[in-house]
Amino acid sequence: MAQHQFQTEVSRLLHLIIHSLYSNREIFLRELVSNASDALDKLKYLTVADEVYKNINFDPRVDISFNKDAKTLTVSDNGIGMNEADLIDSLGTIARSGTKAFLEKLAEDAKKDSNLIGQFGVGFYSAFMVADKIEVISRKANEDSAWKWISDGKEGFEIESTARDTQGTTVLLHLTDEGAEYANRWSIEDIIKRYSNHVAFPIYLTYDEKEWDDKGAEKGSKTKTDRINSGTALWRRAKNELKDEDYNEFYKQLGHDTDAPLHYIHTKAEGTLEYSTLFYIPKKAPFDLYNVDYKPGVKLYVKRVFITDDDKELMPTYLRFVRGVIDSEDLPLNVSREILQQNKVLLNIKNASVKKLLSEFKQMADNAVSGSDEAKEKWETFVSQFNRPLKEGLYQDFGNRDAIQELVRFKSTSVEGWTSFADYVSRMKSDQKHIYYITGGDEKTLRSSPLLEAYRAKEIEVLVMSDDIDDIVIPSLHSYRKETPGADGKIESQSWELKAVNRAGADEELGEKKDKDAEKEAKPVIEKIKKALGDRVKDVKLSRRLHDSPSCIVADENDPSIQMAQMLKAMGQTAMTEIKPILEVNGDHPIVVGLKNIDDENRIADVAGVLLDQALLVEGIKLNDPADFVKRLNRLLSK
């Protein structure tokens, strides 16, 4: 018998599960059945697509049994099974990234977040909420050897050779006193019908039923085995046969979630292509939404045969939060993953599905404007969770860019909450030609930026874009285009250029005419500052956008912003040329005016350096040499 230690993350996870998670313990059975269903799915696919497995006598099923006196519960399947290496990899480690984040989130409020177990792909371990010892007996398909995995969920586990008649996996739980309530026919049936009724394979429960004579006295018992799930592919059923409860329970099993989905979209297409889709939008963003190796949420079936659940080609990456099923009638059953990526049938289904999803999102937005408080809350939840990935679509999905433009939301200097491009345009001044926005650090920093002073004074609205991705996608957008029906019924198109207020030239529409005398008067001071700063800046200019602040920085129209340059550097692009800002100064500010009669080059250098550094700090940019800034500031304060 080989002894093994748990991976560190597993030990921490098990400690939390055993000592903290008791708010929704029954999900352990949902997770075990889900794992069994996945194992059956995988073998079913192989028996169709791989010659090596076609000779297997395969009648897929899940069997559940219990022993009330011994306090045990058993979940068994005849799916793909596991060998010794699989048991170590699957039950001794957590290979998925994001485990650390999961543990931290659990530690914050373990009971409240117990529903996260399934979402983080560690559902098997939830069985330790109700068991103090678990045995897993498994035999991999087309292999003769079987293996037993044993653990009490503490330090580690043991693996030994054993026997099993067929391929598949049996999970035997030795229940705790608290978990003994689940060694009960009615509890098991209730949990299966609520969480796993739509599993595509039959689930059987074996139990002892008492027998009674005609006088009502117990005369013995007999063992019975009943099927306890419907096993119907819900996405194949007609929508008028289904209720919200049906959709919600299927989602909980599919998405390993205890919450109902925020929204669902059920489509059945007939004609040139025949397929069914059922998509869900979660209430909360998946934990790995921003991980490079995120787990896709859409499963592909062909004629109800499971093909894959980890192909990122089924949905564009900006819709990676979508959960659901695609079931095609037109793909071959033995289609490979390499063929899938280039298959025209799947591409057409994907394109149609994306358009349908975006259309549903637009309907949600429209309902929020004219609908109930519930519709408004639903849209607010959607925006708070998925606004950022949708913005990625502006950069990635040129074909659907117009539709995505109508969905993305931003904060604004003129209204509370979220606003859209369309709403911004409806509030524009009659003589305003551009949509103005500011990108950079956090929202609070952007709202206090001196770059907004003149726009506030002129009552020109500016969109506040604090997502790190805004600096990438919005410049690529260039403009916002809106099509509206004209008086003659024809579609009219209007377009407004997007202008970043933190770029040179964005102040041209402020209506401030260049004062030649002021420029001439300020020129000596500008030259002094420019000389003092040297190659720290690209240029120094007199500002038309500052009212109260002495200085601000902007980027040249052809350069990336300083925030963008810092982001690229953090991503490893260290070879790029250093981006230098343009410093704009307020010619009427006392600090700038005070430089006119100063000839001390050291003092000019200190003032110029502080003007630049404070402009950088206000924009949330880290100084290269904070100590130098402090020294300059102290010298000025001492005088």
XYZ file of C-alpha atoms in Angstrom:
639
model
C 0.000 0.000 0.000
C 1.587 3.280 -1.154
C 1.377 6.335 1.103
C 1.007 9.811 -0.459
C 0.824 13.325 0.926
C -1.789 15.787 -0.260
C -0.646 18.823 -2.211
C -0.463 21.799 0.198
C -3.494 23.495 -1.373
C -5.552 20.315 -0.987
C -4.720 20.089 2.725
C -5.792 23.686 3.269
C -8.943 23.120 1.237
C -9.903 19.989 3.160
C -9.339 21.746 6.476
C -11.757 24.487 5.440
C -14.310 22.011 4.113
C -14.266 19.758 7.177
C -14.294 22.554 9.760
C -16.300 25.323 8.122
C -18.693 24.305 5.355
C -21.989 23.123 6.711
C -24.473 25.565 5.171
C -25.239 23.476 2.086
C -23.769 20.020 2.644
C -26.142 18.204 0.302
C -24.293 19.489 -2.769
C -21.711 16.730 -2.205
C -24.073 14.284 -3.924
C -24.627 16.627 -6.847
C -20.862 16.871 -7.294
C -20.275 13.116 -7.155
C -23.072 12.461 -9.671
C -21.725 15.212 -11.914
C -18.281 13.582 -11.861
C -19.847 10.221 -12.691
C -21.790 11.794 -15.574
C -18.593 13.330 -16.952
C -16.874 9.921 -16.817
C -19.773 8.338 -18.717
C -19.737 11.174 -21.261
C -16.051 10.626 -21.975
C -16.373 6.878 -22.483
C -19.506 7.256 -24.607
C -17.604 9.550 -26.944
C -14.655 7.146 -27.173
C -16.900 4.175 -27.991
C -18.181 6.142 -30.984
C -15.039 7.927 -32.121
C -12.138 5.585 -31.259
C -11.773 2.084 -32.690
C -9.859 0.959 -29.583
C -12.958 1.414 -27.408
C -15.696 0.258 -29.780
C -15.584 -3.342 -28.521
C -16.539 -2.312 -24.963
C -19.970 -3.502 -23.882
C -21.202 -0.145 -22.651
C -24.586 0.504 -21.062
C -23.970 3.814 -19.241
C -25.509 4.269 -15.782
C -24.948 5.676 -12.305
C -25.832 3.545 -9.275
C -26.394 4.826 -5.755
C -26.840 2.670 -2.657
C -26.599 3.107 1.104
C -26.376 1.188 4.354
C -28.116 2.995 7.168
C -26.694 0.792 9.937
C -23.097 0.997 8.707
C -23.560 4.699 7.828
C -22.199 4.344 4.292
C -23.253 5.747 0.929
C -21.963 4.530 -2.445
C -21.984 6.260 -5.845
C -20.821 4.073 -8.739
C -20.541 4.482 -12.524
C -19.243 2.420 -15.454
C -17.538 5.322 -17.209
C -13.964 5.941 -18.340
C -12.448 5.092 -14.937
C -9.008 5.957 -13.539
C -5.696 4.184 -13.127
C -3.138 4.766 -10.364
C -1.626 7.848 -11.983
C -5.080 9.344 -12.619
C -6.075 8.850 -8.988
C -2.948 10.646 -7.785
C -3.390 13.503 -10.252
C -7.152 13.884 -9.824
C -7.593 13.273 -6.091
C -4.217 14.256 -4.651
C -3.645 17.595 -6.323
C -5.617 20.535 -7.620
C -4.158 21.216 -11.037
C -6.445 24.112 -11.871
C -4.998 27.596 -11.494
C -6.920 29.951 -9.267
C -6.849 27.554 -6.308
C -5.116 30.134 -4.158
C -7.804 32.690 -4.950
C -10.458 30.112 -4.112
C -8.914 29.338 -0.742
C -8.602 33.016 0.104
C -12.226 33.604 -0.818
C -13.359 30.631 1.239
C -11.309 31.814 4.203
C -13.005 35.229 4.097
C -16.448 33.780 4.731
C -16.391 30.028 4.456
C -20.043 29.287 5.088
C -21.388 31.950 2.765
C -19.110 30.862 -0.045
C -19.599 27.121 0.268
C -21.347 27.155 -3.115
C -17.971 28.028 -4.625
C -16.804 24.431 -4.240
C -18.260 23.274 -7.526
C -17.414 26.470 -9.377
C -13.743 25.986 -8.591
C -13.618 22.457 -9.966
C -12.862 20.745 -6.664
C -16.282 19.149 -6.146
C -15.035 15.707 -5.094
C -13.601 17.127 -1.878
C -17.041 18.376 -0.831
C -17.770 14.740 0.169
C -15.590 15.320 3.243
C -18.330 17.613 4.559
C -20.331 14.475 5.354
C -17.694 11.702 5.500
C -14.683 11.079 7.713
C -13.285 8.435 5.345
C -13.644 7.932 1.595
C -12.686 4.950 -0.554
C -12.477 5.266 -4.334
C -12.234 2.052 -6.361
C -11.556 2.589 -10.058
C -10.602 0.680 -13.180
C -9.728 2.492 -16.367
C -11.397 1.408 -19.612
C -9.335 -1.099 -21.611
C -7.070 -1.809 -18.621
C -7.094 -4.935 -16.433
C -5.841 -3.446 -13.169
C -8.043 -1.686 -10.616
C -6.940 0.624 -7.797
C -8.280 1.732 -4.439
C -7.737 5.262 -3.098
C -8.344 5.720 0.645
C -8.240 8.918 2.723
C -9.610 10.445 5.913
C -9.184 13.932 4.444
C -6.388 14.945 6.781
C -2.734 14.485 5.900
C -2.761 12.328 2.786
C -4.052 9.194 1.107
C -3.180 5.565 0.382
C -3.361 3.685 -2.915
C -3.407 -0.077 -3.271
C -4.164 -2.629 -5.950
C -7.655 -4.107 -5.898
C -10.240 -5.728 -8.184
C -13.263 -4.430 -10.084
C -15.385 -6.416 -12.570
C -15.829 -3.617 -15.120
C -14.397 -0.245 -16.022
C -15.659 2.703 -13.981
C -15.443 4.233 -10.534
C -17.054 3.531 -7.168
C -16.974 6.150 -4.406
C -17.714 4.752 -0.939
C -18.397 7.325 1.777
C -18.109 6.435 5.479
C -20.520 9.028 6.814
C -20.061 11.085 9.958
C -22.839 11.305 12.557
C -23.982 14.572 10.941
C -23.752 13.070 7.453
C -25.711 9.922 8.372
C -28.962 11.701 7.427
C -28.045 11.147 3.766
C -28.091 7.335 4.152
C -31.778 7.617 3.443
C -33.872 6.810 0.364
C -35.996 9.955 0.500
C -33.063 12.325 1.056
C -31.179 10.844 -1.901
C -34.199 10.958 -4.209
C -34.947 14.537 -3.238
C -31.370 15.704 -3.884
C -31.127 13.887 -7.235
C -34.453 15.267 -8.478
C -33.485 18.807 -7.474
C -29.891 18.857 -8.704
C -29.341 15.991 -11.144
C -32.700 15.157 -12.687
C -31.489 16.207 -16.140
C -28.285 14.151 -16.171
C -28.384 12.431 -19.563
C -27.687 8.979 -18.100
C -29.979 6.878 -15.898
C -29.381 7.162 -12.160
C -30.521 4.142 -10.145
C -31.078 3.930 -6.409
C -30.908 0.559 -4.671
C -32.698 0.287 -1.324
C -34.489 -2.200 0.933
C -38.275 -1.893 0.962
C -40.219 -3.377 3.857
C -43.038 -5.810 3.127
C -46.236 -6.071 5.142
C -48.838 -8.776 5.545
C -52.584 -8.229 5.197
C -52.821 -7.383 8.908
C -50.277 -4.576 8.646
C -47.449 -6.422 10.340
C -43.932 -6.298 8.913
C -43.002 -9.640 7.369
C -39.603 -8.780 5.922
C -38.011 -6.690 3.222
C -36.833 -6.982 -0.356
C -34.147 -5.144 -2.267
C -35.398 -2.847 -5.035
C -33.625 -0.746 -7.655
C -35.483 2.242 -9.131
C -34.494 4.865 -11.628
C -34.741 8.277 -9.908
C -33.945 10.816 -12.667
C -35.728 11.693 -15.893
C -32.529 11.557 -17.964
C -33.998 13.748 -20.702
C -31.693 16.235 -22.405
C -33.465 19.399 -21.311
C -32.121 21.468 -24.202
C -33.869 19.064 -26.609
C -37.297 19.582 -25.087
C -39.798 22.156 -26.342
C -39.701 25.455 -24.472
C -43.443 25.340 -23.759
C -42.886 22.103 -21.803
C -40.392 23.721 -19.441
C -40.692 26.048 -16.480
C -38.167 28.448 -14.986
C -37.563 25.887 -12.242
C -36.516 23.290 -14.832
C -34.021 25.645 -16.435
C -32.681 26.798 -13.070
C -32.099 23.305 -11.699
C -30.367 22.192 -14.885
C -28.082 25.227 -14.663
C -27.145 24.406 -11.069
C -26.040 20.941 -12.169
C -24.321 22.223 -15.312
C -22.605 25.210 -13.733
C -21.950 23.726 -10.272
C -23.785 26.664 -8.742
C -26.333 26.940 -5.951
C -27.719 30.241 -7.257
C -30.197 30.411 -10.110
C -28.763 31.977 -13.291
C -29.202 35.642 -14.043
C -30.630 34.841 -17.496
C -31.023 31.935 -19.914
C -31.460 31.678 -23.703
C -32.917 28.518 -25.249
C -32.802 28.175 -29.050
C -33.740 25.392 -31.460
C -32.717 26.019 -35.082
C -34.143 24.087 -38.016
C -33.464 24.420 -41.719
C -30.052 24.445 -43.382
C -28.512 23.735 -39.993
C -30.201 21.833 -37.185
C -28.980 22.469 -33.669
C -30.144 23.283 -30.157
C -28.454 25.691 -27.777
C -29.106 26.510 -24.155
C -27.014 29.336 -22.734
C -26.903 30.720 -19.212
C -25.547 33.965 -17.785
C -24.375 33.471 -14.167
C -25.210 35.991 -11.471
C -21.536 36.149 -10.526
C -18.505 36.181 -12.786
C -16.567 32.887 -12.813
C -13.518 33.004 -10.535
C -11.112 32.372 -13.433
C -12.663 34.960 -15.767
C -9.355 36.815 -16.090
C -7.034 33.798 -16.080
C -5.280 32.904 -19.314
C -6.129 29.244 -18.736
C -9.782 29.861 -17.850
C -12.105 26.848 -18.097
C -14.655 27.257 -20.916
C -18.280 27.046 -19.861
C -19.946 25.627 -22.989
C -20.266 21.891 -23.709
C -20.499 20.510 -27.235
C -22.756 17.562 -28.038
C -23.429 15.881 -31.357
C -26.804 14.109 -31.494
C -26.759 14.126 -27.660
C -23.311 12.505 -27.566
C -20.891 14.556 -25.473
C -17.852 15.693 -27.485
C -15.939 18.242 -25.407
C -16.268 20.775 -22.592
C -12.835 22.375 -22.788
C -12.710 23.797 -26.312
C -12.249 27.563 -26.206
C -13.306 27.806 -29.854
C -16.976 27.284 -28.992
C -17.324 30.886 -27.773
C -15.247 34.030 -28.386
C -13.094 34.836 -25.371
C -15.051 37.979 -24.510
C -18.108 35.733 -23.894
C -16.176 33.202 -21.788
C -18.537 33.816 -18.860
C -21.402 32.127 -20.752
C -22.380 28.654 -19.560
C -24.403 26.160 -21.552
C -24.758 23.519 -24.238
C -24.485 23.353 -28.028
C -25.982 20.210 -29.582
C -25.571 19.793 -33.352
C -27.270 17.374 -35.740
C -24.857 18.116 -38.586
C -21.421 17.333 -37.161
C -19.910 13.845 -37.460
C -19.718 11.936 -34.178
C -16.018 11.215 -34.588
C -15.092 14.864 -35.176
C -11.675 15.678 -33.694
C -10.719 18.825 -31.841
C -8.401 19.882 -34.675
C -11.262 19.541 -37.174
C -13.621 21.420 -34.829
C -11.464 24.537 -34.954
C -11.926 24.789 -38.733
C -15.373 23.265 -39.164
C -17.764 25.526 -41.100
C -20.870 24.032 -39.489
C -19.595 24.805 -36.002
C -18.415 28.243 -37.121
C -21.913 29.065 -38.405
C -23.477 27.829 -35.157
C -20.978 29.886 -33.155
C -21.647 33.054 -35.182
C -25.411 32.655 -34.895
C -25.106 31.986 -31.149
C -22.986 35.098 -30.594
C -25.521 37.272 -32.439
C -28.343 35.732 -30.402
C -26.529 36.373 -27.122
C -25.750 39.989 -28.011
C -29.363 40.493 -29.053
C -30.536 39.118 -25.701
C -28.150 41.419 -23.841
C -29.562 44.385 -25.790
C -33.081 43.322 -24.843
C -32.023 43.175 -21.197
C -30.686 46.738 -21.500
C -33.906 47.969 -23.167
C -36.032 46.288 -20.493
C -34.012 48.063 -17.809
C -34.984 51.427 -19.310
C -38.689 50.779 -19.698
C -39.289 47.838 -17.387
C -39.662 46.975 -13.736
C -37.253 47.443 -10.851
C -36.404 43.755 -11.224
C -35.380 44.326 -14.868
C -33.229 47.286 -13.824
C -31.555 45.288 -11.080
C -30.939 42.427 -13.503
C -29.174 44.736 -15.978
C -27.168 46.415 -13.213
C -25.955 42.994 -12.086
C -25.001 42.052 -15.640
C -23.025 45.267 -16.162
C -21.233 45.047 -12.819
C -20.095 41.468 -13.549
C -19.499 41.349 -17.311
C -18.974 44.891 -18.616
C -15.207 44.495 -18.762
C -15.049 41.271 -20.814
C -17.638 42.746 -23.192
C -15.242 45.617 -23.834
C -12.719 43.064 -25.077
C -15.212 42.333 -27.855
C -14.766 45.871 -29.195
C -11.173 44.921 -29.917
C -11.657 41.268 -30.887
C -14.967 41.020 -32.756
C -15.040 43.564 -35.565
C -18.096 41.942 -37.166
C -20.228 42.553 -34.058
C -18.583 45.794 -32.964
C -21.664 47.953 -33.587
C -23.805 45.668 -31.413
C -21.203 45.574 -28.633
C -20.888 49.386 -28.733
C -24.515 49.579 -27.653
C -23.918 47.254 -24.691
C -20.750 48.516 -22.998
C -21.187 51.018 -20.184
C -19.035 53.715 -18.594
C -19.068 56.125 -15.685
C -19.500 59.826 -16.432
C -18.830 63.290 -15.027
C -22.461 64.297 -15.650
C -24.662 61.456 -14.380
C -24.702 58.901 -11.579
C -24.209 55.219 -12.292
C -23.520 53.705 -15.695
C -24.087 55.335 -19.053
C -23.801 54.300 -22.688
C -22.435 55.970 -25.804
C -26.019 56.474 -26.996
C -27.003 58.191 -23.740
C -23.915 60.395 -23.908
C -24.755 61.479 -27.468
C -28.325 62.314 -26.443
C -26.944 64.754 -23.821
C -24.307 66.411 -26.038
C -24.325 70.147 -26.597
C -25.644 71.162 -30.008
C -22.260 72.455 -31.128
C -20.248 69.546 -29.658
C -18.499 67.409 -32.275
C -16.670 64.766 -30.203
C -17.223 62.240 -27.416
C -14.679 62.967 -24.695
C -13.252 60.382 -22.319
C -10.452 59.995 -19.815
C -8.552 56.773 -19.118
C -6.010 55.899 -16.472
C -6.046 54.683 -12.886
C -8.965 54.252 -10.541
C -12.232 56.155 -10.900
C -11.598 58.468 -7.933
C -8.210 59.534 -9.317
C -9.653 60.192 -12.770
C -12.531 62.276 -11.420
C -10.101 64.538 -9.565
C -7.779 64.975 -12.564
C -6.906 68.596 -13.449
C -7.451 67.588 -17.090
C -11.206 67.840 -16.469
C -11.225 71.398 -15.127
C -11.967 73.207 -18.384
C -14.529 70.583 -19.473
C -16.395 71.043 -16.199
C -16.278 74.809 -16.630
C -17.777 74.455 -20.130
C -20.281 71.806 -18.886
C -18.954 69.263 -21.374
C -19.513 65.680 -20.293
C -16.509 63.341 -20.087
C -16.729 59.550 -19.864
C -14.623 58.150 -17.012
C -12.910 54.905 -18.065
C -11.027 53.266 -15.202
C -10.759 49.676 -16.517
C -7.179 48.801 -17.484
C -8.478 47.486 -20.803
C -10.007 50.867 -21.776
C -6.597 52.181 -22.762
C -6.364 49.367 -25.317
C -9.852 49.023 -26.782
C -11.153 52.588 -26.898
C -8.351 54.081 -29.062
C -8.900 51.195 -31.511
C -12.577 52.141 -31.716
C -11.863 55.663 -33.094
C -15.549 56.625 -33.222
C -19.069 55.736 -32.190
C -21.525 55.158 -35.005
C -25.285 55.144 -34.592
C -27.914 54.292 -37.177
C -31.420 55.765 -36.865
C -34.494 55.765 -39.146
C -34.841 59.042 -41.060
C -38.031 60.931 -41.860
C -38.332 59.110 -45.186
C -37.849 55.723 -43.565
C -34.286 55.329 -44.759
C -31.551 54.467 -42.282
C -29.336 57.435 -41.452
C -25.906 56.974 -39.966
C -24.127 59.438 -37.678
C -20.646 59.179 -36.289
C -18.831 60.927 -33.451
C -15.069 60.783 -32.979
C -13.799 59.629 -29.593
C -11.238 61.957 -28.034
C -9.125 61.296 -24.944
C -8.809 64.424 -22.815
C -5.365 63.262 -21.688
C -3.960 63.707 -25.188
C -2.522 66.776 -26.866
C -5.021 68.449 -29.184
C -8.141 67.250 -27.342
C -8.723 70.787 -26.023
C -9.383 72.312 -29.436
C -13.169 72.187 -29.006
C -13.110 73.975 -25.669
C -13.734 77.256 -27.442
C -10.716 78.940 -25.896
C -9.010 81.054 -28.523
C -5.287 81.177 -28.346
C -4.232 84.440 -26.743
C -1.161 85.477 -28.692
C -0.191 88.044 -26.056
C -0.510 85.469 -23.256
C 1.600 82.981 -25.220
C 4.217 85.633 -25.889
C 4.247 86.667 -22.219
C 4.498 83.072 -20.982
C 7.169 82.047 -23.496
C 10.194 82.918 -21.274
C 8.724 80.870 -18.393
C 7.926 77.946 -20.722
C 11.500 78.000 -22.001
C 12.872 78.019 -18.442
C 10.789 74.979 -17.477
C 11.617 73.165 -20.699
C 15.338 73.728 -20.189
C 15.175 72.616 -16.556
C 13.307 69.378 -17.350
C 15.430 68.472 -20.355
C 14.701 65.000 -21.709
C 12.217 64.149 -18.921
C 9.449 65.557 -21.136
C 8.644 65.594 -24.821
C 7.534 69.226 -24.707
C 6.244 71.970 -22.413
C 3.217 73.995 -23.496
C 0.866 76.672 -22.212
C -2.409 74.982 -21.286
C -5.926 75.924 -22.317
C -7.573 73.238 -20.178
C -6.320 74.210 -16.693
C -8.264 76.572 -14.417
C -7.134 75.843 -10.860
C -4.186 73.470 -11.088
C -0.676 74.642 -11.995
C 0.169 71.759 -14.335
C -0.958 68.551 -15.999
C 0.501 65.942 -18.309
C -0.867 64.742 -21.642
C 0.345 62.229 -24.199
C 1.324 63.062 -27.748
C -1.419 62.055 -30.192
C 0.868 59.438 -31.741
C 2.153 57.955 -28.466
C 0.530 55.438 -26.135
C -0.531 56.917 -22.805
C 1.904 56.630 -19.916
C -0.481 54.173 -18.208
C -0.506 52.065 -21.384
C 3.296 52.164 -21.558
C 3.506 50.991 -17.939
C 1.047 48.170 -18.671
C 3.046 46.995 -21.690
C 6.231 47.114 -19.639
C 4.588 44.990 -16.922
C 3.630 42.493 -19.638
C 7.292 42.052 -20.535
C 7.723 44.492 -23.426
C 10.816 46.047 -21.904
C 12.445 46.892 -25.237
C 9.950 49.611 -26.132
C 11.148 53.215 -26.176
C 10.401 55.205 -23.030
C 7.278 57.325 -23.502
C 7.783 60.934 -22.432
C 4.810 63.096 -21.451
C 3.969 66.596 -22.611
C 3.771 68.980 -19.646
C 1.097 71.673 -19.835
C 1.274 74.569 -17.389
C -1.312 77.102 -16.284
C 0.074 80.533 -17.207
C -2.179 82.241 -14.646
C -1.236 80.099 -11.676
C 0.886 81.857 -8.984
C 3.566 79.139 -9.076
C 4.086 79.607 -12.827
C 3.778 83.395 -12.649
C 6.356 83.406 -9.837
C 8.992 81.930 -12.158
C 9.040 85.021 -14.384
C 11.438 86.979 -12.189
C 13.559 84.066 -10.972
C 16.962 83.493 -12.565
C 18.308 80.974 -10.049
C 18.611 77.845 -12.213
C 18.608 75.512 -9.207
C 15.351 76.971 -7.923
C 13.808 76.884 -11.410
C 14.841 73.216 -11.666
C 13.175 72.468 -8.310
C 9.915 74.207 -9.277
C 9.870 72.594 -12.734
C 10.554 69.165 -11.244
C 7.752 69.533 -8.691
C 5.318 70.736 -11.396
C 6.026 67.598 -13.428
C 6.070 65.150 -10.522
C 2.834 66.402 -8.984
C 1.154 66.203 -12.401
C 2.292 62.569 -12.623
C 1.100 61.810 -9.091
C -2.340 63.312 -9.702
C -2.763 60.929 -12.640
C -1.872 57.968 -10.414
C 1.547 57.398 -12.026
C 4.398 56.114 -9.893
C 7.447 58.398 -9.759
C 10.761 56.991 -10.920
C 12.607 58.828 -8.130
C 10.319 59.702 -5.174
C 13.309 60.691 -3.028
C 14.315 63.381 -5.544
C 10.770 64.763 -5.496
C 10.795 64.979 -1.700
C 14.176 66.759 -1.692
C 12.966 69.337 -4.230
C 9.753 69.899 -2.292
C 11.617 70.343 1.002
C 14.004 72.869 -0.550
C 11.074 74.902 -1.869
C 9.205 74.725 1.448
C 12.293 75.920 3.337
C 12.330 79.084 1.208
